[in-house]
């Protein structure tokens, strides 16, 4: 269990990250009929010449409904002010039902919706090149980097691994996505390790709808379709950025994913930041956010 000082530090970092006002997009487009199937676009600031790399942002929040894309709009604006075209993707998340273990059995928001959360991320990534050309012509879809934080980091890694999904998976693609790379920020990247550590109050099992009757069989079966650590190698450049003092998604999760990649014959970049927790990675006021922007630039430019 984290000590009181670590909990207090995490709370202060979260408060800072969430203290920035929401930034309205320059354009919005739908990739499906559901209210959550939308993408907000941010044009690059600063008047640079020519098309700009497209950064696709997938927000975190343990795949739970109270956390939508609006909390990450300051980060999207931060990237736009550094010359990127940005697409901030919304997707369906879990609603309110069932007990949350860390809350003593009290009802709370469930993590994710199986299979809708995955349906949406797949549909959004498939639709984005055409949507960007219409909604944000300055974006260059040929230079796309997918960036995700926490649960969104999982979705970013998963989106880049659809071509290695099991045969028959509804989200499998015939070839790798045309991406310059993935930058996963404190991602829930290894489901077995995250489950063992109880990350986000059992969010992994809720996302996979693997609780209750036949839970273990369902959990094992769905890992092959959802766990980034089981979907390697991808052949797509991947960097994980992780704070060493993160108590929300601990460093062990990122390290386990990097180890799994190495065993599969793939090198995954792992940038570990000292004295950084979970939220500074998306906080424009934090030095860690500038490190993230540099990692994206190394892939995009």
Short mmCIF file of N, CA and C in Angstrom, two decimals, residues 17-25 28 38-40 42 57 59-60 65-77 88-91 93 282:
data_model
loop_
_atom_site.label_atom_id
_atom_site.label_comp_id
_atom_site.label_asym_id
_atom_site.label_seq_id
_atom_site.Cartn_x
_atom_site.Cartn_y
_atom_site.Cartn_z
N UNK A 17 -3.19 18.65 -12.67
CA UNK A 17 -3.53 18.25 -14.04
C UNK A 17 -4.96 18.61 -14.40
N UNK A 18 -5.86 18.55 -13.42
CA UNK A 18 -7.27 18.81 -13.67
C UNK A 18 -7.65 20.26 -13.42
N UNK A 19 -6.69 21.10 -13.10
CA UNK A 19 -6.99 22.49 -12.77
C UNK A 19 -7.10 23.40 -13.98
N UNK A 20 -6.65 22.92 -15.14
CA UNK A 20 -6.65 23.76 -16.33
C UNK A 20 -8.04 23.82 -16.96
N UNK A 21 -8.43 24.96 -17.48
CA UNK A 21 -9.75 25.04 -18.13
C UNK A 21 -9.79 24.19 -19.39
N UNK A 22 -10.97 23.67 -19.68
CA UNK A 22 -11.14 22.91 -20.90
C UNK A 22 -10.88 23.80 -22.11
N UNK A 23 -10.33 23.19 -23.16
CA UNK A 23 -10.03 23.93 -24.39
C UNK A 23 -10.94 23.41 -25.48
N UNK A 24 -11.73 24.29 -26.05
CA UNK A 24 -12.67 23.89 -27.09
C UNK A 24 -11.92 23.57 -28.38
N UNK A 25 -12.39 22.60 -29.14
CA UNK A 25 -11.70 22.21 -30.38
C UNK A 25 -11.99 23.17 -31.52
N UNK A 28 -15.14 19.34 -34.93
CA UNK A 28 -15.57 18.06 -34.38
C UNK A 28 -16.22 17.25 -35.48
N UNK A 38 -17.25 10.41 -31.37
CA UNK A 38 -16.85 11.68 -31.97
C UNK A 38 -15.36 11.92 -31.74
N UNK A 39 -14.82 12.79 -32.57
CA UNK A 39 -13.42 13.20 -32.49
C UNK A 39 -13.36 14.72 -32.53
N UNK A 40 -12.63 15.31 -31.61
CA UNK A 40 -12.36 16.74 -31.61
C UNK A 40 -10.99 16.99 -32.24
N UNK A 42 -7.84 19.71 -33.18
CA UNK A 42 -7.14 20.93 -32.80
C UNK A 42 -6.09 21.24 -33.85
N UNK A 57 -5.05 11.34 -29.78
CA UNK A 57 -5.02 11.25 -28.32
C UNK A 57 -6.18 10.38 -27.83
N UNK A 59 -7.78 9.31 -24.27
CA UNK A 59 -7.75 9.70 -22.86
C UNK A 59 -7.87 8.49 -21.93
N UNK A 60 -7.47 8.71 -20.69
CA UNK A 60 -7.58 7.67 -19.67
C UNK A 60 -8.82 7.84 -18.81
N UNK A 65 -17.07 5.91 -17.26
CA UNK A 65 -17.85 6.99 -17.84
C UNK A 65 -17.59 8.38 -17.24
N UNK A 66 -17.33 8.52 -15.94
CA UNK A 66 -17.12 9.88 -15.43
C UNK A 66 -15.94 10.60 -16.05
N UNK A 67 -15.01 9.87 -16.64
CA UNK A 67 -13.82 10.47 -17.22
C UNK A 67 -13.96 10.48 -18.74
N UNK A 68 -14.25 11.65 -19.29
CA UNK A 68 -14.38 11.75 -20.74
C UNK A 68 -13.20 12.52 -21.32
N UNK A 69 -13.27 12.81 -22.60
CA UNK A 69 -12.14 13.43 -23.30
C UNK A 69 -11.86 14.85 -22.84
N UNK A 70 -12.82 15.49 -22.16
CA UNK A 70 -12.63 16.90 -21.82
C UNK A 70 -11.48 17.12 -20.85
N UNK A 71 -11.18 16.14 -20.00
CA UNK A 71 -10.11 16.36 -19.03
C UNK A 71 -8.73 16.41 -19.69
N UNK A 72 -8.64 15.90 -20.90
CA UNK A 72 -7.33 15.88 -21.57
C UNK A 72 -7.22 16.96 -22.64
N UNK A 73 -8.23 17.83 -22.74
CA UNK A 73 -8.16 18.90 -23.75
C UNK A 73 -7.01 19.88 -23.51
N UNK A 74 -6.63 20.19 -22.26
CA UNK A 74 -5.44 21.05 -22.10
C UNK A 74 -4.18 20.40 -22.67
N UNK A 75 -4.07 19.09 -22.53
CA UNK A 75 -2.93 18.37 -23.11
C UNK A 75 -3.00 18.41 -24.63
N UNK A 76 -4.20 18.24 -25.21
CA UNK A 76 -4.35 18.33 -26.66
C UNK A 76 -3.94 19.72 -27.16
N UNK A 77 -4.34 20.74 -26.43
CA UNK A 77 -3.96 22.11 -26.79
C UNK A 77 -2.45 22.32 -26.64
N UNK A 88 -8.58 14.33 -30.74
CA UNK A 88 -8.91 13.86 -29.39
C UNK A 88 -10.15 12.98 -29.49
N UNK A 89 -9.96 11.68 -29.30
CA UNK A 89 -11.00 10.68 -29.58
C UNK A 89 -11.82 10.37 -28.34
N UNK A 90 -13.15 10.40 -28.51
CA UNK A 90 -14.04 9.88 -27.47
C UNK A 90 -14.46 8.47 -27.83
N UNK A 91 -14.83 7.70 -26.82
CA UNK A 91 -15.25 6.31 -27.03
C UNK A 91 -16.17 5.93 -25.88
N UNK A 93 -17.59 4.18 -22.67
CA UNK A 93 -16.97 3.73 -21.43
C UNK A 93 -18.03 3.08 -20.55
N UNK A 282 0.33 14.36 -18.46
CA UNK A 282 -0.65 15.08 -19.29
C UNK A 282 -0.93 16.47 -18.75
#
